[in-house]
Short mmCIF file of C-alpha atoms in Angstrom, two decimals:
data_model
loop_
_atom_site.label_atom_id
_atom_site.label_comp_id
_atom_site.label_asym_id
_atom_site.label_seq_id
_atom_site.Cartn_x
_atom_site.Cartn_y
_atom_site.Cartn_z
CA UNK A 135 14.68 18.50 -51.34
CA UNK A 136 11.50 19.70 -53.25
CA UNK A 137 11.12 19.74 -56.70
CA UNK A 138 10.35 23.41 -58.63
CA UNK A 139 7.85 23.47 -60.50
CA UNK A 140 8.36 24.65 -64.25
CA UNK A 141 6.38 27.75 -65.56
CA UNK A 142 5.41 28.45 -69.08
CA UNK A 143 3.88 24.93 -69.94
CA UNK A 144 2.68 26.68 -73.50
CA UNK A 145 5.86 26.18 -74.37
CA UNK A 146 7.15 22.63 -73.57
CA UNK A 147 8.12 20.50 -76.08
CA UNK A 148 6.78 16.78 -75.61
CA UNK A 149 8.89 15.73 -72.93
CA UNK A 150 8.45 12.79 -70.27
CA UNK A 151 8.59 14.15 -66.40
CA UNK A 152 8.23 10.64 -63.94
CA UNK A 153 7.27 11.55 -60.36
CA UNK A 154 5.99 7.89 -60.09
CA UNK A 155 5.90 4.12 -61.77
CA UNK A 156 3.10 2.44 -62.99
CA UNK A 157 3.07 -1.06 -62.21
CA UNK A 158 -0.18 -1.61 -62.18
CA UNK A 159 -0.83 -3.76 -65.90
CA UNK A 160 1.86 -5.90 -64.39
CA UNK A 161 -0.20 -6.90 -61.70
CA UNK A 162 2.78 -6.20 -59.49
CA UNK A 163 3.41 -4.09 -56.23
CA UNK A 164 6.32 -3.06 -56.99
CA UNK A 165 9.33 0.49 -56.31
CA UNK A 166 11.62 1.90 -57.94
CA UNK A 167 14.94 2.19 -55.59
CA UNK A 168 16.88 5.17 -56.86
CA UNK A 169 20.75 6.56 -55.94
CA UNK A 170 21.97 10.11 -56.42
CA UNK A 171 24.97 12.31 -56.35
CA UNK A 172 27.45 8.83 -57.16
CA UNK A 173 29.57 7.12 -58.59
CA UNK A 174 31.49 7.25 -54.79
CA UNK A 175 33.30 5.57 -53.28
CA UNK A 176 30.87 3.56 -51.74
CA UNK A 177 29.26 2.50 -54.72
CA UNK A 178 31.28 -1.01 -54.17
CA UNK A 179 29.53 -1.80 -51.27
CA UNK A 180 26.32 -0.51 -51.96
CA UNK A 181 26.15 -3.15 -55.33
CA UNK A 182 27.15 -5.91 -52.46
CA UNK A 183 23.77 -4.91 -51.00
CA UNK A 184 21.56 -4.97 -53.76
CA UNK A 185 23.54 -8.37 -54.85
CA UNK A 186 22.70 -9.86 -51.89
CA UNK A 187 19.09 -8.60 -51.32
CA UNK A 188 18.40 -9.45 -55.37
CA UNK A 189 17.43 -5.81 -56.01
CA UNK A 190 17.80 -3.74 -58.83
CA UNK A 191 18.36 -0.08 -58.71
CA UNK A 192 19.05 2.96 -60.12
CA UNK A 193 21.89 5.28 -60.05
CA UNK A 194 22.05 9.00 -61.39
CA UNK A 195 25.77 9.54 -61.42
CA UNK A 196 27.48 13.00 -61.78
CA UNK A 197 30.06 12.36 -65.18
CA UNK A 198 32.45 14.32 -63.25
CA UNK A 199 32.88 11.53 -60.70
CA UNK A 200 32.60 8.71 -63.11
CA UNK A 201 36.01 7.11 -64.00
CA UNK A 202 38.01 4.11 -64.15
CA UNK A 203 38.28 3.35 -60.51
CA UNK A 204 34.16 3.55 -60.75
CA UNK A 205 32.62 0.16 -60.86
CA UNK A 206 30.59 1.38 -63.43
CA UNK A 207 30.87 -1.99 -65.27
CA UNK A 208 29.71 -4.26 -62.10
CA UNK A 209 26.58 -1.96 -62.42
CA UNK A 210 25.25 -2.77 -65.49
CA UNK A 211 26.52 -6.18 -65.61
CA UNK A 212 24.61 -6.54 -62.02
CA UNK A 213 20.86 -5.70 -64.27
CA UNK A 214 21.21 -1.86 -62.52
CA UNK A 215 20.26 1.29 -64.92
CA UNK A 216 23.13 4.43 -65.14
CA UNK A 217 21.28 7.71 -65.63
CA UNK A 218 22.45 11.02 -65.83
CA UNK A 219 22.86 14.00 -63.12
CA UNK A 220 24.44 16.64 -64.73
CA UNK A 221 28.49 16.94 -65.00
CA UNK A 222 28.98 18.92 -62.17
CA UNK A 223 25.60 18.89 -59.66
CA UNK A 224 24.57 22.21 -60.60
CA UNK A 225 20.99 24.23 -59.70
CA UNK A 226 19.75 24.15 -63.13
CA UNK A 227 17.02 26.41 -62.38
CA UNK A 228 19.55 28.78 -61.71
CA UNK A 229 21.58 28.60 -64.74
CA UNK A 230 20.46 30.53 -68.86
CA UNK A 231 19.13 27.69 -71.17
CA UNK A 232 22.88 28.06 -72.80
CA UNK A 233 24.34 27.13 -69.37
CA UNK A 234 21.95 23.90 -68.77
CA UNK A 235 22.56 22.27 -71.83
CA UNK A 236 26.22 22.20 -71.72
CA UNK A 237 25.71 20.63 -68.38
CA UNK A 238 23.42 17.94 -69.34
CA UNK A 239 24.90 17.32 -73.02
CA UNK A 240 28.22 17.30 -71.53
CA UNK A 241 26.97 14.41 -69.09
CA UNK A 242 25.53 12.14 -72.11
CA UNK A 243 28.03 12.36 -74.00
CA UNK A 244 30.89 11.51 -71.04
CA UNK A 245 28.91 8.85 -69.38
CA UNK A 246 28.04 7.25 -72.79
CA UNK A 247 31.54 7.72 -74.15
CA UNK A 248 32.63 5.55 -71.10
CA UNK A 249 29.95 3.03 -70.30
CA UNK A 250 29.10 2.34 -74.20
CA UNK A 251 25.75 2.40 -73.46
CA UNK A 252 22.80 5.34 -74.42
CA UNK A 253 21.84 7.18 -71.46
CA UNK A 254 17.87 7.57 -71.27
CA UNK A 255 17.13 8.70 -67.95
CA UNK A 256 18.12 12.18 -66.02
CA UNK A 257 17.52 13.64 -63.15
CA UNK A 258 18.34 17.44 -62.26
CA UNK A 259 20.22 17.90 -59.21
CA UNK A 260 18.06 19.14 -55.92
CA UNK A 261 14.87 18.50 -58.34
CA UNK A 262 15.08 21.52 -59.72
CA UNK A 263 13.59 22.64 -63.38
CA UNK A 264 11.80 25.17 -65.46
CA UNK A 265 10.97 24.78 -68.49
CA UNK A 266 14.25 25.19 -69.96
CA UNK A 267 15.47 22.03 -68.50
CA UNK A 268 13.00 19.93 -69.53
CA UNK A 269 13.08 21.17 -73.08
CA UNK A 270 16.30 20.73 -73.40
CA UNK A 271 16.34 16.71 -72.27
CA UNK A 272 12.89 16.49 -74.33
CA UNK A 273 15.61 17.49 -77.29
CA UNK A 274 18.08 14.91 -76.34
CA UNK A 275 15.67 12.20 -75.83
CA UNK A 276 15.98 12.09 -72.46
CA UNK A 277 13.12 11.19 -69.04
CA UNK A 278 13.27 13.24 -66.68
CA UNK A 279 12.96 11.30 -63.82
CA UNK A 280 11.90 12.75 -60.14
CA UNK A 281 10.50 10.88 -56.97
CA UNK A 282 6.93 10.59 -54.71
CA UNK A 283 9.29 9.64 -51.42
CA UNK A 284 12.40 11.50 -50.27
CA UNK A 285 14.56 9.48 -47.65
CA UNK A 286 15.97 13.02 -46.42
CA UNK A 287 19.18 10.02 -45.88
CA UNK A 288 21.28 13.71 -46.64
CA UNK A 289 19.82 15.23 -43.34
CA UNK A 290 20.24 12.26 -41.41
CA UNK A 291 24.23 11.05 -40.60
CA UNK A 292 22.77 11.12 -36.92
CA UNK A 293 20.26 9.41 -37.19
CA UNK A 294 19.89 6.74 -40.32
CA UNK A 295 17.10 4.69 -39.02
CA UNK A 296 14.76 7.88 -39.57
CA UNK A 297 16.05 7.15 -43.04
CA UNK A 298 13.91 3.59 -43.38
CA UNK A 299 10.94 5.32 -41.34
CA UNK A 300 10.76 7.96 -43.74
CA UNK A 301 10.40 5.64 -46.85
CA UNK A 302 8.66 2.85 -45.29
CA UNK A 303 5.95 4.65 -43.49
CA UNK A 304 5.47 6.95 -46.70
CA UNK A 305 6.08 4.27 -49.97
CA UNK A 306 3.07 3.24 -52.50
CA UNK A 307 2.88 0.86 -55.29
CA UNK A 308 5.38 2.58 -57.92
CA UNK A 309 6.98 5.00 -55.57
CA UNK A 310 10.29 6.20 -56.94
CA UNK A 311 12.16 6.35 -53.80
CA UNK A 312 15.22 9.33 -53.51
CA UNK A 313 18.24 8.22 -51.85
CA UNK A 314 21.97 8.95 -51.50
CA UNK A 315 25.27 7.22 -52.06
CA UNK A 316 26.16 8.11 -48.57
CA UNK A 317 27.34 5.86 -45.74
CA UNK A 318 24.29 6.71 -43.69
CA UNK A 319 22.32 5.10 -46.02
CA UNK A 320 24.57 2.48 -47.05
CA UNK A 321 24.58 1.35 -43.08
CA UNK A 322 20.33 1.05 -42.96
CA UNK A 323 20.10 -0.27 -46.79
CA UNK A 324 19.30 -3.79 -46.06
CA UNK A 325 17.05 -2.92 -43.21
CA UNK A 326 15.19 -0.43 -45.45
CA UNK A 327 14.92 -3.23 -48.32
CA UNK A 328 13.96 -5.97 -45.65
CA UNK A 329 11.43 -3.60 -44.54
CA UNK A 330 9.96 -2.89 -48.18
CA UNK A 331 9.86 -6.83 -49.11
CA UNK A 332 8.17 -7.67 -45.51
CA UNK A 333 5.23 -5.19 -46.91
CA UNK A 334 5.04 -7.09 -49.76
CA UNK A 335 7.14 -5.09 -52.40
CA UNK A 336 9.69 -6.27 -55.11
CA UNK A 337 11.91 -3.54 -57.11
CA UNK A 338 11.56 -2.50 -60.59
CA UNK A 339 13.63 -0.04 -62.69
CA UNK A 340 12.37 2.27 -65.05
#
């Protein structure tokens, strides 16, 4: 899942793109565990996880899938940050300007009409962006927040220990790690955050 690269930089607004964290004036070693495509219906056990390991994460939920049922509340109230992913997990790079900001306004305003919280983080589905997109969350106020290591946990339901290779052998101080609310990576989760703290990493948010 590469990220596109945006063309036309002459014409950015100021905007805030995060590939990676900077730790580093904290004086910690430190990443940044993140979950896309959620809430699901796994999202339950996946907070049992983190409880249990002490970790905070964060999730970029789709306001499409975020509803009642959705332990939204557990998430905050657990110290875990709720950005945005669109309404409906669209290619943004494919859509008009017209078309991407109806996706990503209609997300804000959802998720923060349900949560009660301001949304400050977003991340475009598949990593993909021109410079519409990042325009347009420059606007709203919004970081657009990417990754430095992708799990590929999508590509792997046969095989989810790849899954903890693939960060561990791959992670940096203030990697922003890409994962899924899937139950491939749900099943390796505390292996993959036993892993990190054996190399001598805690996890941050942004």
């Amino acid at each position: 899942m590469p990220s596109a690269r945006a063309v036309g930089d002459h014409s950015l607004r100021e905007h805030h793109l995060i590939t990676k964290a900077d730790f580093s004036l904290e004086g910690e070693k430190a990443v940044v565990l993140t979950f896309d495509d959620g809430p699901s219906k796994y999202i339950g056990s996946f907070l049992d996880v983190l409880n249990e390991e002490q970790v905070q994460a964060m999730f970029f939920w789709q306001s499409r899938l975020l509803h009642y049922k959705r332990l939204w509340k557990r998430t905050i109230a657990e110290g875990h940050m709720i950005g945005t992913h669109t309404h409906r997990h669209p290619n943004l790079a494919q859509l008009n300007a017209d078309k991407q900001r109806e996706e990503i306004e209609t997300s804000k305003r959802e998720m923060e009409r349900i949560i009660g919280l301001p949304i400050q983080h977003f991340r475009p589905p598949f990593g993909q962006y021109n410079v519409d997109t990042l325009n347009i969350a420059a606007a709203m106020q919004l970081d657009v927040v990417l990754w430095d290591v992708p799990s590929y946990d999508w590509e792997l339901k046969k095989d989810p220990d790849k899954i903890v290779s693939n960060v561990v052998e791959n992670v940096e101080n203030g990697s922003i790690i890409l994962l899924h609310e899937l139950e491939q990576t749900l099943y390796v989760l505390p292996q993959l955050i036993k892993e990190l703290k054996r190399d001598g990493f805690s996890f941050r948010t942004l």
